[in-house]
Amino acid sequence: MIEVLVVGGGPTGTALAVDLVRRGLNVRIVDKAAHGFEGSRAKGVQPRSLEVLYDLGALDDILAGGGEYPPLGIHLGPLTIPWRMQQLHEVTTDVPYSNTWMIPQHRTDAALRARLQRLGGAVEFGCELVGFEQHTDAVVATVMGEAGQQEITCRYLVGADGGSSAVRRALGIGFLGSTDEDDRMLIVDASVEGLSRHRWHMWPGAGGRFIGACPLPNSDQFQWMIRLRPDEEPPLDGDAITDRIRELTRDKRIRLSGISWTSVFRPNIRMVDRYRSGRVFLAGDAAHVHTPAGAQGLNTGLQDAYNLGWKLGQVLAGAPDELLDTYEAERLPIAARVLGLSTKKYQGMSKLDPSSLKRGTEERQLRLNYRGGPLAASTTERTATLSVGDRAPDTKLLDAAGGPLRLFEILAGPHFTALAYGSEAMTGLEGLRWPTSGASLRRVAIDAGADPTADIVLADIAGGFREIYGVSTPVVLLVRPDGYVGAIATGDCAELAQAAAQVSAPAIEPVLE
């Protein structure tokens, strides 16, 4: 018996496998495709997802494989109107990755697969799920691969197998929403002659039709997007595609070559009403599909995986099963909100509304939070800037040797982190017992006096922690493995002990001595 079977080797499934394997779990990940995805499809990685990828150990490859978004050039006859989709944000102490990063999806997938391989795992391509049965303490899945049919027994199964998810269909979970069969877009990855690579080119047309060409970083390719008429047959070969582009752009200099991927896209706007059925979970496009507007779909899937991974690890280590119910409770409302955002943007594009091309704070996903959820429902503790359920921001501190250290470096990894600010806070933290099974607790002392009992001792000389975390008196903040604040405790740290009990093994219940 393995612990988790992940179905689907795209970004969501592979990110989940990375998180589970680094926790020491026995995991398999299967995908019915013969090989990894080869297209540029979901090419925008948001700042919050860059933080997730940093923690998972895949960010270096993501940064090497991408670049910043170019400005738009909207072509209106002989005129080209410059337009910037999003304001460029300066890197700040609390937000080290401040702008959306453009990278073709196949490189994002490859970066995550490479990270999984370094951890000793691999996506098993050409291995299709054909069915599964749930039992009291396990799931028995049947898969078909090169070696024929085999059964895999696992404690939990996660369907990250896309919008046509076989796992979701087998569970009988509805996929509520709509698909507009008359609204289709031809997507083409190709090398192009006769077009500047300094802009994302857009040619608006009548009736909401448009054609766009976005230069893909670190290559000579563009991603072309051609919105088709309801009765229009998409061109199939390079010459026919070039002719159609020339007709729509009225630019005879453009010629395509080296076409590497084509797809006809229909905007699905759908999501499930539940993420869990017994020992089986849904994540990513298997649970919600988005329009391409706003670059939200891949990012929401990555963060599904990031939320679910540590909870599976904790429950497998003995934490209450109810912790797994919080996955749906926390992620479903966010998926609904993000789906509404991308749908609104896409509908605006259909009406040639310039505001639909703008990207703001919401798309960056840094302000998404779990306030009011089951792991942050009853707490009243907060700081001047943070509530339980908020993203834990980065900041810069000094270590015991006086060297600079980013807080994200300390938070990175599969552990919980307790940040104790002030010597009185350390007294409360020292009395907290933590179970030996599951994710460990890293105890961090900040401005906590002489020789505090902690794993890491830091000094906030520049005051960045005090300002960004909104603290002025002794306090302990418990940060979850997915980088969200799990508890804010003052006084006797009762809030900290209560939060710890929700996510830890009951056999060694964390209590204050």
Short mmCIF file of C-alpha atoms in Angstrom, two decimals:
data_model
loop_
_atom_site.label_atom_id
_atom_site.label_comp_id
_atom_site.label_asym_id
_atom_site.label_seq_id
_atom_site.Cartn_x
_atom_site.Cartn_y
_atom_site.Cartn_z
CA MET A 1 0.00 0.00 0.00
CA ILE A 2 1.24 3.46 -0.87
CA GLU A 3 0.07 6.56 0.92
CA VAL A 4 -1.12 8.80 -1.93
CA LEU A 5 -1.87 8.17 -5.61
CA VAL A 6 -1.96 11.37 -7.68
CA VAL A 7 -3.79 11.12 -11.01
CA GLY A 8 -2.59 13.79 -13.43
CA GLY A 9 0.97 14.92 -14.13
CA GLY A 10 0.29 18.58 -14.93
CA PRO A 11 1.39 21.49 -12.72
CA THR A 12 -1.19 20.83 -9.98
CA GLY A 13 -0.54 17.10 -9.68
CA THR A 14 3.23 17.42 -9.91
CA ALA A 15 3.35 20.24 -7.34
CA LEU A 16 1.32 18.07 -4.97
CA ALA A 17 3.63 15.10 -5.54
CA VAL A 18 6.66 17.31 -4.82
CA ASP A 19 5.13 18.50 -1.55
CA LEU A 20 4.18 14.98 -0.46
CA VAL A 21 7.51 13.37 -1.40
CA ARG A 22 9.50 16.00 0.48
CA ARG A 23 7.44 15.01 3.54
CA GLY A 24 8.78 11.49 3.22
CA LEU A 25 5.52 9.99 1.95
CA ASN A 26 5.25 7.05 -0.44
CA VAL A 27 3.62 8.57 -3.52
CA ARG A 28 2.91 7.61 -7.12
CA ILE A 29 1.79 10.03 -9.83
CA VAL A 30 0.32 8.73 -13.09
CA ASP A 31 -0.78 10.42 -16.32
CA LYS A 32 -2.48 8.86 -19.33
CA ALA A 33 -0.56 11.06 -21.81
CA ALA A 34 2.47 9.55 -23.48
CA HIS A 35 4.67 12.48 -22.42
CA GLY A 36 4.59 15.89 -20.81
CA PHE A 37 2.49 18.74 -22.17
CA GLU A 38 4.23 20.58 -25.03
CA GLY A 39 2.29 23.85 -25.42
CA SER A 40 2.45 27.36 -23.98
CA ARG A 41 -1.21 27.40 -22.82
CA ALA A 42 -1.20 28.80 -19.24
CA LYS A 43 1.77 31.14 -19.41
CA GLY A 44 1.29 33.54 -16.47
CA VAL A 45 2.61 32.69 -12.98
CA GLN A 46 1.41 35.12 -10.32
CA PRO A 47 3.54 36.51 -7.46
CA ARG A 48 1.90 34.29 -4.82
CA SER A 49 2.56 31.21 -6.95
CA LEU A 50 6.20 32.25 -7.34
CA GLU A 51 6.42 32.17 -3.54
CA VAL A 52 4.90 28.67 -3.56
CA LEU A 53 7.38 27.51 -6.19
CA TYR A 54 10.23 28.96 -4.12
CA ASP A 55 9.14 26.89 -1.15
CA LEU A 56 8.77 23.76 -3.29
CA GLY A 57 12.30 24.22 -4.67
CA ALA A 58 11.36 24.79 -8.32
CA LEU A 59 11.67 28.56 -8.61
CA ASP A 60 15.17 28.77 -10.08
CA ASP A 61 14.09 26.82 -13.17
CA ILE A 62 10.90 28.90 -13.42
CA LEU A 63 12.83 32.17 -13.39
CA ALA A 64 15.39 30.83 -15.87
CA GLY A 65 12.65 29.72 -18.24
CA GLY A 66 10.58 32.92 -18.28
CA GLY A 67 10.59 36.69 -18.31
CA GLU A 68 8.52 39.77 -17.56
CA TYR A 69 5.34 40.47 -19.50
CA PRO A 70 5.90 42.82 -22.46
CA PRO A 71 3.68 45.88 -22.94
CA LEU A 72 0.73 45.60 -25.30
CA GLY A 73 0.64 47.17 -28.72
CA ILE A 74 -2.97 47.56 -29.93
CA HIS A 75 -3.03 47.87 -33.72
CA LEU A 76 -5.80 50.09 -35.14
CA GLY A 77 -5.17 50.42 -38.86
CA PRO A 78 -1.87 52.29 -39.33
CA LEU A 79 -1.75 53.25 -35.65
CA THR A 80 -0.23 51.23 -32.79
CA ILE A 81 -1.44 52.28 -29.36
CA PRO A 82 0.87 51.30 -26.48
CA TRP A 83 -0.89 49.82 -23.47
CA ARG A 84 0.48 48.23 -20.32
CA MET A 85 -1.70 45.47 -18.92
CA GLN A 86 -0.37 45.79 -15.43
CA GLN A 87 1.56 48.26 -13.36
CA LEU A 88 5.11 47.12 -12.73
CA HIS A 89 5.63 46.72 -9.00
CA GLU A 90 8.95 47.30 -7.30
CA VAL A 91 10.39 44.45 -5.29
CA THR A 92 9.76 45.14 -1.61
CA THR A 93 10.93 43.55 1.62
CA ASP A 94 7.60 41.77 2.13
CA VAL A 95 6.99 40.84 -1.55
CA PRO A 96 10.19 39.49 -3.13
CA TYR A 97 8.47 38.44 -6.38
CA SER A 98 6.38 41.43 -7.26
CA ASN A 99 5.20 40.89 -10.85
CA THR A 100 3.50 38.21 -12.92
CA TRP A 101 6.08 36.00 -14.62
CA MET A 102 5.57 34.83 -18.18
CA ILE A 103 6.70 31.28 -18.88
CA PRO A 104 5.20 28.73 -21.31
CA GLN A 105 3.32 26.05 -19.44
CA HIS A 106 5.50 23.25 -20.76
CA ARG A 107 8.49 24.84 -18.99
CA THR A 108 6.54 25.18 -15.73
CA ASP A 109 5.61 21.51 -15.99
CA ALA A 110 9.22 20.56 -16.75
CA ALA A 111 10.54 22.57 -13.78
CA LEU A 112 8.19 20.77 -11.40
CA ARG A 113 9.02 17.36 -12.90
CA ALA A 114 12.72 18.12 -12.52
CA ARG A 115 12.19 19.02 -8.87
CA LEU A 116 10.23 15.81 -8.31
CA GLN A 117 13.01 13.82 -9.94
CA ARG A 118 15.62 15.40 -7.67
CA LEU A 119 13.51 14.20 -4.73
CA GLY A 120 13.49 10.66 -6.14
CA GLY A 121 10.04 10.65 -7.78
CA ALA A 122 8.80 10.71 -11.37
CA VAL A 123 5.56 11.09 -13.32
CA GLU A 124 4.51 7.74 -14.79
CA PHE A 125 3.35 8.71 -18.29
CA GLY A 126 1.28 6.37 -20.45
CA CYS A 127 -0.48 5.11 -17.32
CA GLU A 128 -4.25 5.66 -17.36
CA LEU A 129 -6.67 5.37 -14.47
CA VAL A 130 -9.53 3.09 -15.53
CA GLY A 131 -11.38 2.87 -12.22
CA PHE A 132 -11.16 2.77 -8.44
CA GLU A 133 -13.03 1.48 -5.41
CA GLN A 134 -13.14 3.09 -1.99
CA HIS A 135 -12.90 1.03 1.19
CA THR A 136 -12.92 1.96 4.85
CA ASP A 137 -9.18 2.46 5.12
CA ALA A 138 -7.95 2.52 1.52
CA VAL A 139 -8.65 3.16 -2.16
CA VAL A 140 -7.92 0.47 -4.74
CA ALA A 141 -7.22 2.01 -8.16
CA THR A 142 -6.94 0.15 -11.45
CA VAL A 143 -4.51 1.61 -13.99
CA MET A 144 -3.51 0.55 -17.48
CA GLY A 145 0.03 1.10 -18.73
CA GLU A 146 2.71 -0.43 -20.89
CA ALA A 147 2.99 -3.38 -18.51
CA GLY A 148 -0.75 -4.01 -18.74
CA GLN A 149 -3.37 -3.60 -16.04
CA GLN A 150 -2.41 -3.31 -12.40
CA GLU A 151 -4.00 -2.41 -9.09
CA ILE A 152 -2.61 0.30 -6.81
CA THR A 153 -3.76 0.37 -3.21
CA CYS A 154 -3.40 3.75 -1.53
CA ARG A 155 -4.59 5.53 1.58
CA TYR A 156 -5.78 8.53 -0.45
CA LEU A 157 -6.31 9.34 -4.13
CA VAL A 158 -6.15 12.85 -5.64
CA GLY A 159 -7.64 13.65 -9.04
CA ALA A 160 -5.60 16.41 -10.68
CA ASP A 161 -6.46 15.15 -14.14
CA GLY A 162 -7.86 18.26 -15.79
CA GLY A 163 -11.22 19.55 -16.91
CA SER A 164 -12.33 16.18 -18.30
CA SER A 165 -11.28 14.47 -15.05
CA ALA A 166 -11.91 10.72 -14.96
CA VAL A 167 -11.70 10.87 -11.16
CA ARG A 168 -14.45 13.49 -10.93
CA ARG A 169 -16.70 11.55 -13.31
CA ALA A 170 -16.18 8.33 -11.36
CA LEU A 171 -17.17 10.12 -8.16
CA GLY A 172 -20.33 11.45 -9.80
CA ILE A 173 -19.51 15.01 -8.74
CA GLY A 174 -21.21 17.59 -10.94
CA PHE A 175 -19.23 20.17 -12.89
CA LEU A 176 -21.51 23.17 -12.74
CA GLY A 177 -21.26 25.99 -15.26
CA SER A 178 -21.22 26.41 -19.00
CA THR A 179 -19.25 25.86 -22.19
CA ASP A 180 -19.95 28.16 -25.14
CA GLU A 181 -19.48 25.98 -28.21
CA ASP A 182 -19.77 29.03 -30.49
CA ASP A 183 -16.88 30.81 -28.78
CA ARG A 184 -13.65 29.22 -29.93
CA MET A 185 -10.06 30.38 -30.07
CA LEU A 186 -7.23 28.90 -32.12
CA ILE A 187 -3.96 28.85 -30.15
CA VAL A 188 -0.71 28.40 -32.08
CA ASP A 189 2.91 28.29 -30.88
CA ALA A 190 5.21 29.15 -33.78
CA SER A 191 8.27 31.06 -34.91
CA VAL A 192 7.36 34.27 -36.73
CA GLU A 193 9.01 36.50 -39.29
CA GLY A 194 8.01 40.12 -39.75
CA LEU A 195 6.85 40.93 -36.21
CA SER A 196 8.61 42.79 -33.39
CA ARG A 197 9.24 40.83 -30.19
CA HIS A 198 9.10 43.94 -28.00
CA ARG A 199 5.31 43.93 -27.66
CA TRP A 200 2.34 41.68 -27.14
CA HIS A 201 0.49 42.53 -30.36
CA MET A 202 -3.30 42.80 -30.46
CA TRP A 203 -5.55 43.44 -33.45
CA PRO A 204 -9.18 44.01 -32.35
CA GLY A 205 -11.96 43.18 -34.78
CA ALA A 206 -15.70 43.49 -35.17
CA GLY A 207 -18.09 41.54 -32.95
CA GLY A 208 -15.55 40.93 -30.22
CA ARG A 209 -13.22 39.02 -32.54
CA PHE A 210 -9.53 39.64 -32.16
CA ILE A 211 -6.14 38.22 -32.96
CA GLY A 212 -3.14 38.46 -30.68
CA ALA A 213 0.52 37.45 -30.77
CA CYS A 214 2.53 37.24 -27.55
CA PRO A 215 6.33 36.74 -27.74
CA LEU A 216 7.34 33.80 -25.57
CA PRO A 217 10.49 34.46 -23.52
CA ASN A 218 13.82 32.81 -24.24
CA SER A 219 12.72 31.62 -27.67
CA ASP A 220 11.88 32.88 -31.15
CA GLN A 221 8.26 31.76 -30.76
CA PHE A 222 5.01 33.63 -30.33
CA GLN A 223 1.78 32.36 -28.85
CA TRP A 224 -0.95 33.30 -31.36
CA MET A 225 -4.58 33.64 -30.24
CA ILE A 226 -7.16 33.84 -33.02
CA ARG A 227 -10.79 34.18 -31.97
CA LEU A 228 -12.90 32.32 -34.51
CA ARG A 229 -16.35 33.12 -35.83
CA PRO A 230 -19.07 30.63 -34.78
CA ASP A 231 -19.17 29.05 -38.27
CA GLU A 232 -15.46 29.34 -38.99
CA GLU A 233 -13.31 26.27 -39.52
CA PRO A 234 -9.87 26.70 -37.95
CA PRO A 235 -6.97 26.58 -40.44
CA LEU A 236 -4.96 23.40 -40.02
CA ASP A 237 -1.53 23.83 -41.64
CA GLY A 238 1.16 26.47 -41.50
CA ASP A 239 0.36 28.11 -44.83
CA ALA A 240 -3.36 28.29 -44.06
CA ILE A 241 -2.69 29.75 -40.61
CA THR A 242 -0.30 32.32 -42.09
CA ASP A 243 -2.89 33.30 -44.71
CA ARG A 244 -5.55 33.75 -42.04
CA ILE A 245 -3.23 35.87 -39.89
CA ARG A 246 -2.29 38.06 -42.84
CA GLU A 247 -5.95 38.53 -43.70
CA LEU A 248 -6.89 39.55 -40.15
CA THR A 249 -3.87 41.76 -39.48
CA ARG A 250 -3.56 43.17 -43.00
CA ASP A 251 0.19 42.63 -42.66
CA LYS A 252 1.71 40.67 -45.54
CA ARG A 253 5.16 40.56 -43.90
CA ILE A 254 4.11 38.02 -41.29
CA ARG A 255 5.07 34.39 -41.89
CA LEU A 256 4.87 31.48 -39.46
CA SER A 257 7.30 28.58 -39.32
CA GLY A 258 8.23 25.83 -36.92
CA ILE A 259 4.73 25.36 -35.51
CA SER A 260 5.19 23.30 -32.34
CA TRP A 261 1.65 23.22 -30.90
CA THR A 262 -1.90 24.09 -31.89
CA SER A 263 -5.17 23.83 -30.01
CA VAL A 264 -8.75 25.00 -30.38
CA PHE A 265 -9.86 26.42 -27.05
CA ARG A 266 -13.45 26.77 -25.84
CA PRO A 267 -13.97 28.87 -22.70
CA ASN A 268 -15.24 26.52 -20.03
CA ILE A 269 -16.53 28.27 -16.92
CA ARG A 270 -17.18 25.44 -14.48
CA MET A 271 -16.50 24.27 -10.96
CA VAL A 272 -17.50 21.52 -8.56
CA ASP A 273 -19.59 21.98 -5.43
CA ARG A 274 -17.32 19.73 -3.35
CA TYR A 275 -13.64 18.82 -3.37
CA ARG A 276 -13.81 15.60 -1.39
CA SER A 277 -15.60 12.28 -1.47
CA GLY A 278 -14.33 9.97 1.26
CA ARG A 279 -10.68 9.25 0.59
CA VAL A 280 -10.67 10.91 -2.84
CA PHE A 281 -9.97 14.59 -3.54
CA LEU A 282 -10.08 16.88 -6.57
CA ALA A 283 -7.59 19.65 -7.34
CA GLY A 284 -6.81 22.11 -10.12
CA ASP A 285 -8.77 21.97 -13.37
CA ALA A 286 -10.50 18.80 -12.18
CA ALA A 287 -12.30 21.05 -9.68
CA HIS A 288 -12.50 24.37 -11.55
CA VAL A 289 -11.80 25.55 -15.11
CA HIS A 290 -11.30 29.18 -16.04
CA THR A 291 -11.10 31.41 -19.06
CA PRO A 292 -7.52 32.42 -19.93
CA ALA A 293 -8.16 36.04 -18.94
CA GLY A 294 -6.15 37.19 -15.96
CA ALA A 295 -3.83 34.14 -15.79
CA GLN A 296 -5.65 32.55 -12.83
CA GLY A 297 -6.33 28.88 -13.60
CA LEU A 298 -2.86 27.33 -13.26
CA ASN A 299 -2.14 29.48 -10.22
CA THR A 300 -5.31 28.45 -8.43
CA GLY A 301 -4.47 24.79 -9.09
CA LEU A 302 -0.94 25.17 -7.72
CA GLN A 303 -2.33 26.64 -4.55
CA ASP A 304 -4.92 23.86 -4.26
CA ALA A 305 -1.99 21.45 -4.16
CA TYR A 306 -0.09 23.60 -1.67
CA ASN A 307 -3.09 23.65 0.67
CA LEU A 308 -3.82 19.93 0.42
CA GLY A 309 -0.28 18.55 0.65
CA TRP A 310 0.53 19.43 4.25
CA LYS A 311 -2.92 18.38 5.43
CA LEU A 312 -2.58 14.92 3.88
CA GLY A 313 0.84 14.63 5.51
CA GLN A 314 -0.52 15.56 8.92
CA VAL A 315 -3.50 13.22 8.80
CA LEU A 316 -1.30 10.36 7.62
CA ALA A 317 0.84 11.13 10.69
CA GLY A 318 -2.18 10.90 13.01
CA ALA A 319 -3.88 14.31 12.95
CA PRO A 320 -7.72 14.33 13.03
CA ASP A 321 -9.39 13.41 9.73
CA GLU A 322 -11.44 16.61 10.00
CA LEU A 323 -8.31 18.50 8.95
CA LEU A 324 -8.87 17.18 5.41
CA ASP A 325 -12.34 18.74 5.36
CA THR A 326 -10.70 22.14 5.71
CA TYR A 327 -9.18 21.72 2.23
CA GLU A 328 -12.58 22.15 0.59
CA ALA A 329 -13.71 24.75 3.10
CA GLU A 330 -10.67 26.93 2.40
CA ARG A 331 -10.17 26.40 -1.31
CA LEU A 332 -13.69 26.22 -2.77
CA PRO A 333 -14.62 29.85 -1.93
CA ILE A 334 -11.34 31.07 -3.40
CA ALA A 335 -11.87 29.07 -6.60
CA ALA A 336 -15.34 30.59 -6.94
CA ARG A 337 -14.00 34.10 -6.42
CA VAL A 338 -11.14 33.64 -8.89
CA LEU A 339 -13.47 32.06 -11.45
CA GLY A 340 -15.72 35.10 -11.21
CA LEU A 341 -12.73 37.41 -11.74
CA SER A 342 -11.43 35.64 -14.85
CA THR A 343 -14.95 35.35 -16.30
CA LYS A 344 -15.55 39.08 -15.89
CA LYS A 345 -12.24 39.87 -17.59
CA TYR A 346 -13.01 37.54 -20.50
CA GLN A 347 -16.47 38.98 -21.01
CA GLY A 348 -14.91 42.44 -21.09
CA MET A 349 -12.50 41.32 -23.79
CA SER A 350 -15.47 40.14 -25.84
CA LYS A 351 -16.86 43.68 -25.70
CA LEU A 352 -13.44 45.20 -26.45
CA ASP A 353 -13.56 46.90 -23.07
CA PRO A 354 -10.03 48.30 -22.46
CA SER A 355 -10.40 47.83 -18.71
CA SER A 356 -10.59 44.06 -19.26
CA LEU A 357 -6.94 44.17 -20.34
CA LYS A 358 -5.86 45.72 -17.06
CA ARG A 359 -4.37 43.50 -14.38
CA GLY A 360 -4.49 44.71 -10.79
CA THR A 361 -3.86 43.64 -7.21
CA GLU A 362 -6.45 40.88 -7.18
CA GLU A 363 -4.84 38.91 -10.00
CA ARG A 364 -1.54 38.73 -8.11
CA GLN A 365 -3.25 36.52 -5.46
CA LEU A 366 -1.18 37.93 -2.60
CA ARG A 367 -4.26 39.06 -0.69
CA LEU A 368 -6.15 35.78 -0.88
CA ASN A 369 -6.67 34.53 2.65
CA TYR A 370 -8.47 31.95 4.79
CA ARG A 371 -10.01 34.33 7.32
CA GLY A 372 -13.20 32.97 8.82
CA GLY A 373 -12.42 29.43 7.68
CA PRO A 374 -12.42 26.39 9.96
CA LEU A 375 -8.75 26.92 10.91
CA ALA A 376 -9.32 30.62 11.59
CA ALA A 377 -12.94 30.73 12.68
CA SER A 378 -13.02 31.63 16.36
CA THR A 379 -9.80 33.53 16.95
CA THR A 380 -9.91 37.17 17.98
CA GLU A 381 -6.15 37.68 18.14
CA ARG A 382 -4.51 39.84 15.49
CA THR A 383 -1.65 42.27 15.00
CA ALA A 384 -1.82 45.76 13.54
CA THR A 385 -1.37 44.31 10.03
CA LEU A 386 -2.23 40.61 10.13
CA SER A 387 -5.13 38.34 11.03
CA VAL A 388 -5.18 34.56 11.36
CA GLY A 389 -5.60 33.15 7.87
CA ASP A 390 -3.48 35.82 6.16
CA ARG A 391 -0.41 35.16 4.02
CA ALA A 392 2.75 35.42 6.12
CA PRO A 393 4.86 38.09 4.36
CA ASP A 394 8.60 38.06 3.86
CA THR A 395 11.00 40.39 5.67
CA LYS A 396 14.73 40.75 6.28
CA LEU A 397 16.40 40.10 9.63
CA LEU A 398 19.87 39.40 11.02
CA ASP A 399 20.97 35.97 12.26
CA ALA A 400 23.06 35.33 15.37
CA ALA A 401 26.25 35.98 13.42
CA GLY A 402 24.97 39.31 12.15
CA GLY A 403 24.39 38.08 8.63
CA PRO A 404 21.22 38.98 6.62
CA LEU A 405 18.51 36.35 6.46
CA ARG A 406 15.15 36.41 4.69
CA LEU A 407 12.20 35.13 6.66
CA PHE A 408 11.08 33.12 3.60
CA GLU A 409 14.33 31.15 3.90
CA ILE A 410 13.26 30.12 7.40
CA LEU A 411 9.65 29.36 6.43
CA ALA A 412 10.66 27.27 3.39
CA GLY A 413 10.18 23.56 3.94
CA PRO A 414 7.49 21.14 5.14
CA HIS A 415 7.53 22.32 8.77
CA PHE A 416 5.43 24.67 10.90
CA THR A 417 7.18 27.80 12.16
CA ALA A 418 6.61 29.62 15.45
CA LEU A 419 7.82 33.23 15.37
CA ALA A 420 8.29 34.51 18.92
CA TYR A 421 8.79 38.25 19.16
CA GLY A 422 10.09 39.46 22.52
CA SER A 423 11.46 37.62 25.55
CA GLU A 424 8.05 37.17 27.20
CA ALA A 425 6.78 35.48 24.05
CA MET A 426 9.63 32.98 24.24
CA THR A 427 8.51 32.02 27.75
CA GLY A 428 5.11 31.03 26.40
CA LEU A 429 6.55 29.23 23.38
CA GLU A 430 8.97 27.18 25.46
CA GLY A 431 6.00 25.59 27.24
CA LEU A 432 4.43 24.33 24.01
CA ARG A 433 4.88 20.61 23.45
CA TRP A 434 4.86 19.49 19.81
CA PRO A 435 4.30 15.95 18.53
CA THR A 436 7.21 14.00 17.11
CA SER A 437 5.13 12.64 14.22
CA GLY A 438 4.16 14.69 11.20
CA ALA A 439 5.56 18.11 10.35
CA SER A 440 8.04 19.44 12.87
CA LEU A 441 7.93 22.85 14.55
CA ARG A 442 10.74 25.33 13.91
CA ARG A 443 11.01 27.76 16.84
CA VAL A 444 12.31 31.19 15.89
CA ALA A 445 13.22 33.89 18.43
CA ILE A 446 13.18 37.53 17.30
CA ASP A 447 14.52 40.22 19.63
CA ALA A 448 13.95 37.76 22.46
CA GLY A 449 16.72 38.68 24.88
CA ALA A 450 19.87 36.78 25.81
CA ASP A 451 20.26 33.10 24.93
CA PRO A 452 16.63 32.21 24.12
CA THR A 453 15.76 28.52 23.71
CA ALA A 454 15.09 28.45 19.96
CA ASP A 455 16.15 26.76 16.75
CA ILE A 456 16.97 30.10 15.13
CA VAL A 457 17.75 33.40 16.85
CA LEU A 458 17.20 36.62 14.89
CA ALA A 459 17.46 40.35 15.42
CA ASP A 460 15.13 42.92 13.89
CA ILE A 461 17.67 45.75 13.81
CA ALA A 462 16.03 47.60 10.90
CA GLY A 463 12.51 47.18 12.30
CA GLY A 464 11.18 45.46 9.18
CA PHE A 465 9.55 42.62 11.09
CA ARG A 466 7.88 45.00 13.54
CA GLU A 467 6.49 47.11 10.72
CA ILE A 468 5.44 44.38 8.27
CA TYR A 469 4.04 42.03 10.92
CA GLY A 470 2.47 44.88 12.88
CA VAL A 471 3.89 43.93 16.27
CA SER A 472 5.01 46.16 19.12
CA THR A 473 4.52 43.90 22.17
CA PRO A 474 5.48 40.24 22.78
CA VAL A 475 3.59 37.85 20.52
CA VAL A 476 3.92 34.38 18.96
CA LEU A 477 2.75 33.74 15.40
CA LEU A 478 2.32 30.16 14.22
CA VAL A 479 2.88 29.90 10.45
CA ARG A 480 1.43 26.90 8.65
CA PRO A 481 3.54 24.87 6.18
CA ASP A 482 1.71 26.61 3.31
CA GLY A 483 2.81 30.03 4.50
CA TYR A 484 -0.41 31.27 6.12
CA VAL A 485 -0.77 32.48 9.69
CA GLY A 486 -2.32 29.68 11.75
CA ALA A 487 -2.44 31.43 15.13
CA ILE A 488 -1.53 34.71 16.82
CA ALA A 489 -0.93 34.30 20.54
CA THR A 490 -0.26 36.70 23.38
CA GLY A 491 -0.26 36.09 27.11
CA ASP A 492 -0.37 32.37 27.94
CA CYS A 493 -0.33 31.24 24.29
CA ALA A 494 -3.68 29.45 24.64
CA GLU A 495 -4.55 30.37 21.03
CA LEU A 496 -1.34 28.71 19.88
CA ALA A 497 -2.06 25.47 21.74
CA GLN A 498 -5.63 25.37 20.41
CA ALA A 499 -4.50 25.89 16.81
CA ALA A 500 -1.79 23.25 17.16
CA ALA A 501 -4.30 20.69 18.43
CA GLN A 502 -6.36 21.06 15.22
CA VAL A 503 -3.47 20.08 12.98
CA SER A 504 -1.40 17.63 15.03
CA ALA A 505 -1.48 13.98 15.97
CA PRO A 506 -3.90 13.40 18.86
CA ALA A 507 -1.71 10.65 20.29
CA ILE A 508 0.69 13.36 21.45
CA GLU A 509 -1.73 16.23 21.84
CA PRO A 510 0.14 19.57 21.87
CA VAL A 511 -0.60 21.28 25.18
CA LEU A 512 1.04 23.88 27.34
CA GLU A 513 3.06 22.53 30.25
#
